[in-house]
mmCIF file of C-alpha atoms in Angstrom:
data_model
loop_
_atom_site.group_PDB
_atom_site.id
_atom_site.type_symbol
_atom_site.label_atom_id
_atom_site.label_comp_id
_atom_site.label_asym_id
_atom_site.label_seq_id
_atom_site.Cartn_x
_atom_site.Cartn_y
_atom_site.Cartn_z
ATOM 1 C CA ASN A 1 -5.859 -17.249 -0.195
ATOM 2 C CA PRO A 2 -9.141 -16.819 1.768
ATOM 3 C CA LYS A 3 -8.705 -20.281 3.317
ATOM 4 C CA LYS A 4 -5.502 -19.187 5.028
ATOM 5 C CA LEU A 5 -6.044 -16.230 7.339
ATOM 6 C CA ALA A 6 -3.302 -14.369 9.175
ATOM 7 C CA GLY A 7 -2.869 -11.252 11.285
ATOM 8 C CA TRP A 8 -5.298 -9.142 13.313
ATOM 9 C CA PRO A 9 -7.279 -11.896 15.065
ATOM 10 C CA ASP A 10 -9.884 -9.397 16.353
ATOM 11 C CA ALA A 11 -10.987 -8.910 12.752
ATOM 12 C CA GLY A 12 -10.939 -12.601 11.928
ATOM 13 C CA GLY A 13 -7.649 -12.362 10.029
ATOM 14 C CA TYR A 14 -6.763 -11.279 6.513
ATOM 15 C CA PRO A 15 -6.467 -13.669 3.552
ATOM 16 C CA SER A 16 -2.777 -14.538 3.227
ATOM 17 C CA VAL A 17 -0.847 -13.464 0.170
ATOM 18 C CA THR A 18 0.044 -16.688 -1.637
ATOM 19 C CA PRO A 19 2.315 -16.931 -4.703
ATOM 20 C CA VAL A 20 1.247 -18.719 -7.874
ATOM 21 C CA HIS A 21 3.397 -20.844 -10.190
ATOM 22 C CA SER A 22 3.344 -21.192 -13.954
ATOM 23 C CA SER A 23 4.877 -23.614 -16.433
ATOM 24 C CA LYS A 24 4.821 -20.766 -18.970
ATOM 25 C CA PRO A 25 6.174 -17.952 -16.795
ATOM 26 C CA LEU A 26 7.248 -15.603 -19.589
ATOM 27 C CA SER A 27 3.607 -15.267 -20.587
ATOM 28 C CA LEU A 28 3.024 -13.476 -17.259
ATOM 29 C CA VAL A 29 6.408 -11.958 -16.394
ATOM 30 C CA ARG A 30 7.402 -9.505 -19.119
ATOM 31 C CA ASP A 31 10.151 -6.973 -19.797
ATOM 32 C CA LEU A 32 9.876 -3.836 -17.640
ATOM 33 C CA THR A 33 10.936 -0.276 -18.412
ATOM 34 C CA PHE A 34 11.156 2.186 -15.512
ATOM 35 C CA SER A 35 11.677 5.778 -16.630
ATOM 36 C CA ALA A 36 12.104 8.965 -14.633
ATOM 37 C CA LYS A 37 11.981 12.571 -15.795
ATOM 38 C CA ILE A 38 14.277 14.537 -13.512
ATOM 39 C CA ALA A 39 15.853 17.918 -12.893
ATOM 40 C CA GLY A 40 19.331 17.903 -11.374
ATOM 41 C CA LYS A 41 21.559 20.514 -9.773
ATOM 42 C CA ASP A 42 25.282 19.981 -9.260
ATOM 43 C CA ILE A 43 24.919 16.195 -9.123
ATOM 44 C CA PRO A 44 28.314 14.480 -8.639
ATOM 45 C CA LYS A 45 29.257 11.459 -10.710
ATOM 46 C CA ASP A 46 27.604 8.206 -9.534
ATOM 47 C CA ALA A 47 25.785 10.046 -6.724
ATOM 48 C CA VAL A 48 22.265 8.993 -7.732
ATOM 49 C CA SER A 49 21.021 5.652 -9.042
ATOM 50 C CA LEU A 50 17.824 4.425 -10.673
ATOM 51 C CA SER A 51 16.827 0.767 -10.224
ATOM 52 C CA VAL A 52 13.989 -1.658 -10.898
ATOM 53 C CA SER A 53 13.632 -5.177 -9.499
ATOM 54 C CA TRP A 54 11.203 -8.037 -8.959
ATOM 55 C CA SER A 55 10.403 -9.245 -5.458
ATOM 56 C CA ASN A 56 8.802 -12.376 -4.024
ATOM 57 C CA VAL A 57 7.302 -10.365 -1.157
ATOM 58 C CA ALA A 58 3.900 -8.669 -1.466
ATOM 59 C CA SER A 59 4.023 -4.925 -1.990
ATOM 60 C CA ASN A 60 2.537 -4.057 1.414
ATOM 61 C CA GLU A 61 5.460 -5.629 3.246
ATOM 62 C CA PRO A 62 8.325 -3.400 4.479
ATOM 63 C CA SER A 63 10.823 -6.054 3.417
ATOM 64 C CA THR A 64 9.768 -5.939 -0.245
ATOM 65 C CA ALA A 65 12.788 -3.992 -1.445
ATOM 66 C CA LYS A 66 15.135 -6.270 0.514
ATOM 67 C CA SER A 67 13.729 -9.395 -1.147
ATOM 68 C CA SER A 68 14.566 -8.590 -4.746
ATOM 69 C CA ILE A 69 15.312 -11.542 -7.021
ATOM 70 C CA ALA A 70 16.445 -9.698 -10.155
ATOM 71 C CA THR A 71 17.633 -6.091 -10.247
ATOM 72 C CA VAL A 72 19.031 -3.627 -12.770
ATOM 73 C CA LYS A 73 20.571 -0.369 -11.538
ATOM 74 C CA ILE A 74 22.028 2.554 -13.501
ATOM 75 C CA PRO A 75 23.549 5.901 -12.401
ATOM 76 C CA LEU A 76 21.808 9.185 -13.187
ATOM 77 C CA PRO A 77 23.734 11.723 -15.296
ATOM 78 C CA GLU A 78 26.012 14.076 -13.408
ATOM 79 C CA GLY A 79 25.821 17.862 -13.652
ATOM 80 C CA THR A 80 22.980 20.381 -13.816
ATOM 81 C CA TYR A 81 19.948 20.045 -16.096
ATOM 82 C CA ALA A 82 16.284 21.102 -16.070
ATOM 83 C CA ASN A 83 14.557 18.194 -17.768
ATOM 84 C CA LYS A 84 16.118 14.848 -18.582
ATOM 85 C CA THR A 85 14.536 11.398 -18.971
ATOM 86 C CA VAL A 86 16.451 8.319 -17.818
ATOM 87 C CA GLU A 87 15.334 4.729 -18.448
ATOM 88 C CA VAL A 88 16.310 1.420 -16.885
ATOM 89 C CA LYS A 89 15.150 -1.874 -18.410
ATOM 90 C CA LEU A 90 14.729 -5.203 -16.639
ATOM 91 C CA THR A 91 14.282 -8.208 -18.911
ATOM 92 C CA ALA A 92 12.068 -11.155 -18.062
ATOM 93 C CA ALA A 93 14.795 -13.504 -19.275
ATOM 94 C CA SER A 94 17.136 -12.303 -16.505
ATOM 95 C CA TRP A 95 14.483 -13.165 -13.922
ATOM 96 C CA LEU A 96 13.723 -16.580 -15.448
ATOM 97 C CA GLU A 97 17.392 -17.546 -15.279
ATOM 98 C CA ILE A 98 17.204 -17.108 -11.502
ATOM 99 C CA ALA A 99 13.735 -18.648 -11.128
ATOM 100 C CA MET A 100 14.807 -21.846 -12.887
ATOM 101 C CA LYS A 101 17.195 -22.544 -10.001
ATOM 102 C CA GLU A 102 14.320 -22.913 -7.527
ATOM 103 C CA LYS A 103 13.837 -26.435 -6.140
ATOM 104 C CA THR A 104 10.162 -26.502 -7.133
ATOM 105 C CA PHE A 105 10.686 -25.308 -10.710
ATOM 106 C CA ALA A 106 10.650 -28.804 -12.261
ATOM 107 C CA THR A 107 7.383 -29.810 -10.577
ATOM 108 C CA LEU A 108 5.426 -26.567 -10.151
ATOM 109 C CA GLY A 109 6.989 -24.225 -12.676
ATOM 110 C CA ALA A 110 8.349 -20.783 -11.834
ATOM 111 C CA MET A 111 6.983 -18.798 -8.912
ATOM 112 C CA ILE A 112 5.574 -15.553 -10.310
ATOM 113 C CA PRO A 113 6.974 -12.436 -8.560
ATOM 114 C CA MET A 114 4.517 -10.628 -6.302
ATOM 115 C CA ALA A 115 5.803 -7.092 -6.688
ATOM 116 C CA VAL A 116 7.965 -4.708 -8.670
ATOM 117 C CA VAL A 117 10.225 -2.328 -6.744
ATOM 118 C CA CYS A 118 11.305 0.963 -8.346
ATOM 119 C CA GLU A 119 13.900 3.021 -6.472
ATOM 120 C CA ILE A 120 15.806 6.270 -6.820
ATOM 121 C CA GLU A 121 18.685 6.354 -4.341
ATOM 122 C CA TYR A 122 20.857 9.353 -3.451
ATOM 123 C CA GLY A 123 24.224 8.377 -2.014
ATOM 124 C CA THR A 124 24.872 9.257 1.633
ATOM 125 C CA GLY A 125 26.975 12.388 2.019
ATOM 126 C CA LYS A 126 26.728 13.316 -1.665
ATOM 127 C CA THR A 127 26.192 16.966 -2.594
ATOM 128 C CA GLY A 128 23.778 18.485 -5.100
ATOM 129 C CA SER A 129 20.074 17.813 -5.467
ATOM 130 C CA VAL A 130 17.627 16.055 -7.767
ATOM 131 C CA GLU A 131 13.956 16.840 -8.379
ATOM 132 C CA LEU A 132 11.676 14.048 -9.537
ATOM 133 C CA LEU A 133 9.255 15.411 -12.161
ATOM 134 C CA GLU A 134 7.558 12.290 -13.487
ATOM 135 C CA THR A 135 7.929 8.505 -13.423
ATOM 136 C CA SER A 136 6.415 5.608 -15.339
ATOM 137 C CA LEU A 137 6.629 1.816 -15.346
ATOM 138 C CA VAL A 138 5.556 0.043 -18.537
ATOM 139 C CA GLU A 139 5.513 -3.478 -19.955
ATOM 140 C CA PRO A 140 4.490 -4.708 -23.438
ATOM 141 C CA GLY A 141 1.378 -6.597 -22.341
ATOM 142 C CA PRO A 142 0.390 -10.195 -23.027
ATOM 143 C CA VAL A 143 0.903 -11.853 -26.387
ATOM 144 C CA SER A 144 -2.375 -13.769 -26.047
ATOM 145 C CA PRO A 145 -5.550 -12.180 -27.459
ATOM 146 C CA ASN A 146 -8.176 -10.211 -25.564
ATOM 147 C CA LEU A 147 -11.289 -12.259 -24.734
ATOM 148 C CA PHE A 148 -13.625 -9.484 -23.541
ATOM 149 C CA LYS A 149 -15.626 -7.402 -26.004
ATOM 150 C CA ASN A 150 -17.376 -4.829 -23.815
ATOM 151 C CA GLY A 151 -14.420 -3.365 -21.946
ATOM 152 C CA ASP A 152 -14.206 -0.158 -23.987
ATOM 153 C CA PHE A 153 -17.708 1.085 -23.033
ATOM 154 C CA GLU A 154 -18.230 2.261 -26.611
ATOM 155 C CA THR A 155 -21.401 0.257 -27.297
ATOM 156 C CA ASP A 156 -24.399 2.089 -25.906
ATOM 157 C CA ASN A 157 -27.504 0.312 -24.649
ATOM 158 C CA ILE A 158 -30.106 3.058 -24.200
ATOM 159 C CA GLY A 159 -27.810 5.368 -22.286
ATOM 160 C CA TYR A 160 -25.817 2.663 -20.488
ATOM 161 C CA PRO A 161 -22.835 0.561 -21.642
ATOM 162 C CA LEU A 162 -23.763 -2.761 -23.214
ATOM 163 C CA GLY A 163 -22.716 -5.912 -21.352
ATOM 164 C CA TRP A 164 -22.601 -4.433 -17.840
ATOM 165 C CA SER A 165 -25.034 -4.598 -14.932
ATOM 166 C CA LYS A 166 -26.502 -1.539 -13.298
ATOM 167 C CA PRO A 167 -24.555 -0.486 -10.165
ATOM 168 C CA GLN A 168 -25.086 -2.516 -7.002
ATOM 169 C CA ARG A 169 -23.587 -2.875 -3.523
ATOM 170 C CA PHE A 170 -20.091 -4.349 -3.345
ATOM 171 C CA ARG A 171 -20.317 -6.635 -0.327
ATOM 172 C CA TYR A 172 -16.952 -8.391 -0.230
ATOM 173 C CA PHE A 173 -14.736 -7.547 2.745
ATOM 174 C CA PRO A 174 -11.601 -9.663 3.315
ATOM 175 C CA PRO A 175 -11.760 -9.626 7.149
ATOM 176 C CA GLY A 176 -15.389 -10.741 7.255
ATOM 177 C CA ILE A 177 -17.885 -8.465 8.988
ATOM 178 C CA TYR A 178 -15.426 -6.544 11.165
ATOM 179 C CA TYR A 179 -15.429 -3.398 9.049
ATOM 180 C CA ILE A 180 -19.173 -3.536 8.570
ATOM 181 C CA PHE A 181 -19.468 -3.286 12.367
ATOM 182 C CA ASN A 182 -16.695 -0.763 12.874
ATOM 183 C CA THR A 183 -17.230 1.715 10.072
ATOM 184 C CA TRP A 184 -19.469 1.083 7.096
ATOM 185 C CA HIS A 185 -22.801 1.247 8.936
ATOM 186 C CA ASN A 186 -24.552 2.592 5.847
ATOM 187 C CA SER A 187 -23.857 -0.718 4.124
ATOM 188 C CA ASN A 188 -27.573 -1.279 4.647
ATOM 189 C CA SER A 189 -28.451 1.927 2.795
ATOM 190 C CA ASP A 190 -28.627 2.517 -0.930
ATOM 191 C CA ASN A 191 -25.598 3.917 -2.733
ATOM 192 C CA ARG A 192 -25.879 7.640 -3.416
ATOM 193 C CA GLY A 193 -23.314 7.990 -6.190
ATOM 194 C CA THR A 194 -24.083 7.682 -9.890
ATOM 195 C CA VAL A 195 -22.474 5.371 -12.443
ATOM 196 C CA ALA A 196 -22.670 6.438 -16.074
ATOM 197 C CA VAL A 197 -20.884 6.626 -19.409
ATOM 198 C CA ASP A 198 -18.576 9.635 -19.676
ATOM 199 C CA HIS A 199 -17.600 11.257 -22.973
ATOM 200 C CA LEU A 200 -15.607 14.156 -21.532
ATOM 201 C CA ALA A 201 -12.326 12.433 -20.658
ATOM 202 C CA PRO A 202 -11.993 8.863 -22.030
ATOM 203 C CA TYR A 203 -8.631 7.116 -22.120
ATOM 204 C CA SER A 204 -9.288 5.955 -25.690
ATOM 205 C CA GLY A 205 -12.185 6.060 -28.118
ATOM 206 C CA LYS A 206 -15.206 8.187 -27.259
ATOM 207 C CA SER A 207 -16.403 6.733 -23.961
ATOM 208 C CA CYS A 208 -15.387 5.483 -20.536
ATOM 209 C CA LEU A 209 -17.271 4.529 -17.360
ATOM 210 C CA GLN A 210 -17.423 7.041 -14.504
ATOM 211 C CA MET A 211 -18.231 6.045 -10.909
ATOM 212 C CA ASN A 212 -19.042 8.743 -8.364
ATOM 213 C CA VAL A 213 -18.344 7.318 -4.898
ATOM 214 C CA PRO A 214 -19.573 9.467 -1.985
ATOM 215 C CA THR A 215 -18.733 8.730 1.628
ATOM 216 C CA GLY A 216 -20.125 5.342 2.650
ATOM 217 C CA ASP A 217 -20.807 4.064 -0.864
ATOM 218 C CA GLU A 218 -19.720 0.557 -1.863
ATOM 219 C CA THR A 219 -20.464 0.161 -5.545
ATOM 220 C CA CYS A 220 -19.702 -2.252 -8.357
ATOM 221 C CA VAL A 221 -20.814 -3.161 -11.860
ATOM 222 C CA ILE A 222 -20.685 -6.737 -13.147
ATOM 223 C CA SER A 223 -20.007 -7.894 -16.693
ATOM 224 C CA GLU A 224 -21.898 -10.470 -18.679
ATOM 225 C CA PRO A 225 -20.310 -13.975 -18.606
ATOM 226 C CA ILE A 226 -17.014 -14.276 -20.485
ATOM 227 C CA ALA A 227 -16.661 -17.809 -21.888
ATOM 228 C CA LEU A 228 -13.385 -19.653 -21.174
ATOM 229 C CA ASN A 229 -14.398 -23.349 -21.358
ATOM 230 C CA GLN A 230 -11.196 -24.432 -19.606
ATOM 231 C CA LYS A 231 -10.289 -28.128 -19.570
ATOM 232 C CA GLU A 232 -7.757 -27.569 -16.797
ATOM 233 C CA PRO A 233 -7.211 -24.610 -14.440
ATOM 234 C CA ARG A 234 -5.426 -21.692 -16.116
ATOM 235 C CA LEU A 235 -4.487 -18.289 -14.734
ATOM 236 C CA VAL A 236 -6.615 -15.381 -15.950
ATOM 237 C CA GLU A 237 -5.107 -11.910 -16.368
ATOM 238 C CA VAL A 238 -7.285 -8.795 -16.362
ATOM 239 C CA SER A 239 -6.104 -5.254 -17.022
ATOM 240 C CA ALA A 240 -7.879 -1.906 -16.939
ATOM 241 C CA TRP A 241 -7.036 1.758 -17.319
ATOM 242 C CA ILE A 242 -8.214 3.962 -14.459
ATOM 243 C CA LYS A 243 -8.242 7.660 -13.624
ATOM 244 C CA THR A 244 -9.043 8.692 -10.045
ATOM 245 C CA HIS A 245 -9.968 11.760 -8.014
ATOM 246 C CA GLN A 246 -10.063 11.653 -4.190
ATOM 247 C CA LEU A 247 -10.787 7.923 -4.411
ATOM 248 C CA CYS A 248 -10.511 5.870 -1.235
ATOM 249 C CA MET A 249 -10.448 2.265 -2.488
ATOM 250 C CA LEU A 250 -11.051 0.249 -5.623
ATOM 251 C CA GLN A 251 -11.051 -3.422 -6.499
ATOM 252 C CA LEU A 252 -10.807 -5.335 -9.772
ATOM 253 C CA ASP A 253 -12.606 -8.583 -8.968
ATOM 254 C CA ALA A 254 -14.032 -11.656 -10.712
ATOM 255 C CA GLU A 255 -16.319 -14.600 -10.012
ATOM 256 C CA ASP A 256 -16.774 -17.983 -11.667
ATOM 257 C CA GLU A 257 -19.855 -19.413 -13.391
ATOM 258 C CA ASN A 258 -21.288 -20.329 -9.976
ATOM 259 C CA GLY A 259 -20.873 -16.846 -8.543
ATOM 260 C CA GLN A 260 -17.881 -17.821 -6.390
ATOM 261 C CA ARG A 261 -15.208 -15.149 -5.998
ATOM 262 C CA LEU A 262 -11.882 -16.015 -7.633
ATOM 263 C CA ASN A 263 -8.659 -15.694 -5.666
ATOM 264 C CA GLY A 264 -6.968 -12.420 -6.519
ATOM 265 C CA PHE A 265 -4.932 -9.647 -4.941
ATOM 266 C CA ASN A 266 -7.117 -7.693 -2.471
ATOM 267 C CA TYR A 267 -6.993 -3.926 -2.265
ATOM 268 C CA ILE A 268 -5.949 -4.264 1.397
ATOM 269 C CA HIS A 269 -2.633 -5.610 0.116
ATOM 270 C CA LYS A 270 -2.123 -2.906 -2.495
ATOM 271 C CA ASN A 271 -0.005 0.179 -2.105
ATOM 272 C CA PRO A 272 -1.125 2.928 -1.718
ATOM 273 C CA LEU A 273 -4.177 1.971 0.316
ATOM 274 C CA SER A 274 -5.869 5.190 -0.779
ATOM 275 C CA PHE A 275 -5.739 5.672 -4.530
ATOM 276 C CA GLY A 276 -6.252 9.427 -4.224
ATOM 277 C CA ASN A 277 -5.723 11.468 -7.382
ATOM 278 C CA SER A 278 -4.063 10.090 -10.484
ATOM 279 C CA ASP A 279 -4.126 10.542 -14.219
ATOM 280 C CA TRP A 280 -4.790 7.538 -16.461
ATOM 281 C CA ARG A 281 -2.749 4.511 -15.416
ATOM 282 C CA GLN A 282 -3.039 0.785 -15.957
ATOM 283 C CA ILE A 283 -3.846 -1.686 -13.191
ATOM 284 C CA ARG A 284 -3.460 -5.444 -13.503
ATOM 285 C CA GLN A 285 -4.951 -8.423 -11.707
ATOM 286 C CA VAL A 286 -4.190 -12.147 -11.996
ATOM 287 C CA PHE A 287 -6.891 -14.600 -10.874
ATOM 288 C CA SER A 288 -6.381 -18.256 -10.019
ATOM 289 C CA SER A 289 -8.802 -21.132 -9.591
ATOM 290 C CA SER A 290 -8.300 -24.688 -8.369
ATOM 291 C CA THR A 291 -10.868 -25.951 -10.897
ATOM 292 C CA PRO A 292 -11.358 -25.270 -14.628
ATOM 293 C CA LEU A 293 -13.411 -22.169 -15.348
ATOM 294 C CA LYS A 294 -16.361 -22.396 -17.708
ATOM 295 C CA SER A 295 -16.830 -18.625 -17.619
ATOM 296 C CA ILE A 296 -16.133 -15.591 -15.457
ATOM 297 C CA ARG A 297 -17.798 -12.283 -14.694
ATOM 298 C CA LEU A 298 -15.704 -9.194 -14.016
ATOM 299 C CA LYS A 299 -16.529 -6.787 -11.211
ATOM 300 C CA LEU A 300 -15.371 -3.159 -11.271
ATOM 301 C CA CYS A 301 -15.651 -2.022 -7.661
ATOM 302 C CA ALA A 302 -15.009 1.082 -5.561
ATOM 303 C CA ARG A 303 -15.528 2.215 -1.963
ATOM 304 C CA GLY A 304 -15.937 5.670 -0.523
ATOM 305 C CA MET A 305 -14.551 6.959 2.741
ATOM 306 C CA ASN A 306 -16.015 5.722 6.042
ATOM 307 C CA GLY A 307 -19.715 6.446 6.222
ATOM 308 C CA TYR A 308 -19.832 6.243 9.999
ATOM 309 C CA THR A 309 -17.446 6.694 12.914
ATOM 310 C CA LEU A 310 -17.915 5.498 16.475
ATOM 311 C CA GLY A 311 -18.228 8.124 19.191
ATOM 312 C CA GLY A 312 -14.753 7.441 20.540
ATOM 313 C CA THR A 313 -13.082 8.318 17.230
ATOM 314 C CA GLY A 314 -14.161 11.969 17.313
ATOM 315 C CA HIS A 315 -15.094 14.178 14.386
ATOM 316 C CA GLN A 316 -13.401 13.356 11.088
ATOM 317 C CA PRO A 317 -14.351 16.024 8.518
ATOM 318 C CA GLN A 318 -11.692 14.699 6.145
ATOM 319 C CA GLN A 319 -13.954 11.692 5.591
ATOM 320 C CA ASN A 320 -16.462 13.895 3.784
ATOM 321 C CA ALA A 321 -14.941 13.469 0.328
ATOM 322 C CA LEU A 322 -16.525 12.436 -2.954
ATOM 323 C CA GLY A 323 -14.309 9.937 -4.774
ATOM 324 C CA ILE A 324 -14.422 9.410 -8.526
ATOM 325 C CA VAL A 325 -12.963 6.648 -10.688
ATOM 326 C CA TRP A 326 -13.071 6.410 -14.471
ATOM 327 C CA TRP A 327 -12.648 2.967 -16.094
ATOM 328 C CA ASP A 328 -11.628 2.256 -19.690
ATOM 329 C CA ASP A 329 -10.071 -0.429 -21.908
ATOM 330 C CA VAL A 330 -10.836 -3.386 -19.627
ATOM 331 C CA LYS A 331 -9.359 -6.576 -21.123
ATOM 332 C CA VAL A 332 -9.252 -10.285 -20.248
ATOM 333 C CA PHE A 333 -6.463 -12.700 -21.185
ATOM 334 C CA GLU A 334 -5.482 -16.314 -20.663
ATOM 335 C CA PRO A 335 -1.747 -15.647 -20.999
ATOM 336 C CA GLU A 336 -0.721 -19.303 -20.657
ATOM 337 C CA SER A 337 -2.990 -20.368 -23.562
ATOM 338 C CA SER A 338 -2.175 -20.068 -27.255
ATOM 339 C CA ALA A 339 -4.635 -19.085 -29.964
ATOM 340 C CA GLU A 340 -4.852 -22.779 -30.906
ATOM 341 C CA ASP A 341 -5.712 -23.727 -27.305
ATOM 342 C CA LEU A 342 -8.505 -21.171 -27.223
ATOM 343 C CA SER A 343 -9.868 -22.178 -30.613
ATOM 344 C CA ALA A 344 -10.052 -25.833 -29.541
ATOM 345 C CA ARG A 345 -12.317 -24.719 -26.680
ATOM 346 C CA SER A 346 -14.495 -22.574 -28.973
ATOM 347 C CA VAL A 347 -13.254 -19.405 -27.280
ATOM 348 C CA VAL A 348 -13.257 -16.599 -29.831
ATOM 349 C CA PRO A 349 -10.740 -13.739 -29.412
ATOM 350 C CA ILE A 350 -12.120 -10.233 -29.752
ATOM 351 C CA SER A 351 -11.167 -8.258 -32.841
ATOM 352 C CA LYS A 352 -10.748 -4.595 -31.970
ATOM 353 C CA THR A 353 -13.119 -2.435 -33.964
ATOM 354 C CA PRO A 354 -11.627 0.943 -34.888
ATOM 355 C CA VAL A 355 -13.415 3.753 -33.068
ATOM 356 C CA SER A 356 -13.310 7.303 -34.325
ATOM 357 C CA ILE A 357 -11.926 9.665 -31.696
ATOM 358 C CA ALA A 358 -13.740 12.858 -30.828
ATOM 359 C CA ALA A 359 -12.251 15.909 -29.153
ATOM 360 C CA HIS A 360 -11.873 15.221 -25.431
ATOM 361 C CA LEU A 361 -9.907 16.120 -22.316
ATOM 362 C CA SER A 362 -6.714 14.112 -22.111
ATOM 363 C CA ASN A 363 -6.008 15.671 -18.718
ATOM 364 C CA LEU A 364 -7.950 17.760 -16.210
ATOM 365 C CA ASP A 365 -6.196 19.380 -13.239
ATOM 366 C CA LEU A 366 -8.664 20.783 -10.713
ATOM 367 C CA GLY A 367 -5.953 22.674 -8.870
ATOM 368 C CA GLU A 368 -5.540 22.843 -5.097
ATOM 369 C CA GLN A 369 -9.308 23.003 -4.438
ATOM 370 C CA LEU A 370 -8.823 25.295 -1.451
ATOM 371 C CA LEU A 371 -10.499 28.525 -0.359
ATOM 372 C CA GLY A 372 -9.607 31.495 -2.543
ATOM 373 C CA ILE A 373 -8.656 31.559 -6.211
ATOM 374 C CA ASN A 374 -8.489 28.117 -7.807
ATOM 375 C CA HIS A 375 -6.824 27.481 -11.171
ATOM 376 C CA ILE A 376 -8.243 24.695 -13.333
ATOM 377 C CA THR A 377 -6.240 23.545 -16.331
ATOM 378 C CA ALA A 378 -7.263 21.110 -19.057
ATOM 379 C CA GLN A 379 -5.373 19.415 -21.847
ATOM 380 C CA ILE A 380 -7.614 19.200 -24.916
ATOM 381 C CA LYS A 381 -6.909 16.507 -27.489
ATOM 382 C CA ASN A 382 -8.430 17.278 -30.864
ATOM 383 C CA PRO A 383 -8.069 14.793 -33.756
ATOM 384 C CA GLY A 384 -8.998 17.609 -36.155
ATOM 385 C CA PRO A 385 -9.952 19.769 -37.888
ATOM 386 C CA ASP A 386 -8.733 22.900 -36.103
ATOM 387 C CA ALA A 387 -11.425 24.395 -33.899
ATOM 388 C CA ASP A 388 -11.993 26.791 -31.017
ATOM 389 C CA PHE A 389 -12.598 25.167 -27.626
ATOM 390 C CA TYR A 390 -13.464 26.471 -24.188
ATOM 391 C CA LEU A 391 -14.156 25.007 -20.761
ATOM 392 C CA GLN A 392 -17.477 25.473 -19.021
ATOM 393 C CA MET A 393 -18.027 24.658 -15.350
ATOM 394 C CA GLN A 394 -21.434 24.597 -13.692
ATOM 395 C CA TRP A 395 -21.984 24.197 -9.951
ATOM 396 C CA ALA A 396 -24.416 21.325 -9.309
ATOM 397 C CA ASP A 397 -25.767 22.827 -6.087
ATOM 398 C CA GLY A 398 -29.374 23.404 -7.120
ATOM 399 C CA THR A 399 -28.897 27.102 -7.822
ATOM 400 C CA GLU A 400 -29.198 28.840 -11.157
ATOM 401 C CA ALA A 401 -25.811 30.540 -10.994
ATOM 402 C CA ALA A 402 -24.266 31.330 -14.360
ATOM 403 C CA PRO A 403 -21.584 28.856 -15.504
ATOM 404 C CA ILE A 404 -17.913 29.789 -15.443
ATOM 405 C CA ILE A 405 -16.557 29.881 -18.992
ATOM 406 C CA SER A 406 -12.924 30.131 -20.095
ATOM 407 C CA ASN A 407 -11.621 32.128 -23.004
ATOM 408 C CA PRO A 408 -11.692 30.140 -26.267
ATOM 409 C CA ILE A 409 -8.476 28.629 -27.556
ATOM 410 C CA ARG A 410 -7.654 27.282 -31.016
ATOM 411 C CA VAL A 411 -6.670 23.605 -30.914
ATOM 412 C CA GLY A 412 -5.466 21.561 -33.871
ATOM 413 C CA LYS A 413 -4.030 18.053 -33.984
ATOM 414 C CA ILE A 414 -1.918 18.733 -30.899
ATOM 415 C CA LYS A 415 -2.469 19.149 -27.181
ATOM 416 C CA LYS A 416 -2.779 22.610 -25.717
ATOM 417 C CA ALA A 417 -3.584 23.920 -22.289
ATOM 418 C CA ALA A 418 -6.900 25.719 -21.899
ATOM 419 C CA PRO A 419 -6.830 27.520 -18.540
ATOM 420 C CA VAL A 420 -9.872 28.738 -16.629
#
């Protein structure tokens, strides 16, 4: 809530995290499945537990885990094993049963949880050990239809994705101009990084959008208007798949038909603050407005590391990092509205057009990226027919050095590693 500022008065205060309510809460709160792939050694019975819960405290607060409102916990298997997947499921119905007891439920509807807490807890004094190999948190997604047609970046418009603006400066800062003064002095300079369609490693289909975000860059692309024609204010849910490399910050933002920013969850409240390196994962944003929305524009935004440091802060070579974010499958929903509601407002859901899939990298691990030998590994996904593939890497440093090429590997309709 930008009208309610709190904390850090020197910076003007941060927008307060404010919960939203819904009369159709199960359209926004959905069943969760938290899974963990683990390796265990001599684990005693009931020594380790896996849990997932909803919380009414924002995820940047230390008290989040202590403010759970619905929790499911299960024990991990005892014994020794190298690779075992354990799942715990938390149903939305179990949360709603608790939410309906709130005093404001009859007048405002249910208060939507602000965070999900996933925990793996090893009992105090217990022997053995557990190694966490991989975790995931998934939900089925909204039942309502997608309302945005250009979120897959498949439609080309002379070398650039149709329906999106060219990159521009991302000016929004929650604490006003404090950070502009303190760090981002090159906010008055042009962005240096490129934004372009990428065919090498899409999440789905043949294309995704790649943003290169050097130190000091603040970049965003803006969608064409997405018609909603609301008669009364409704929550808007936006989801996107992202892949990141050394990324400092990102933001999934939106503005109304008048160019006014919609209330949403700021990156300063998200955890982790630095997105760093991650394979494809889904992010989600819920926007609210006090007035009906005729249309919205989406903004895909990213920031690089600090472009300037004051003399008193000393040298910070770690700030010299190029961040990258790939975007794909961006979708817009009005989860509280039925297909009939949308049709009455002349809002047409988007029918997904099948896109043929080309061979691409489903995963690219650049290794430690340190001095000395560096091992790069790729996962190649080939829809067929069987073919030989290899990786080629070229240094973009202005020299004419020969590219590094891996040995070819035969890949069929399965994933295989192709090491360099």
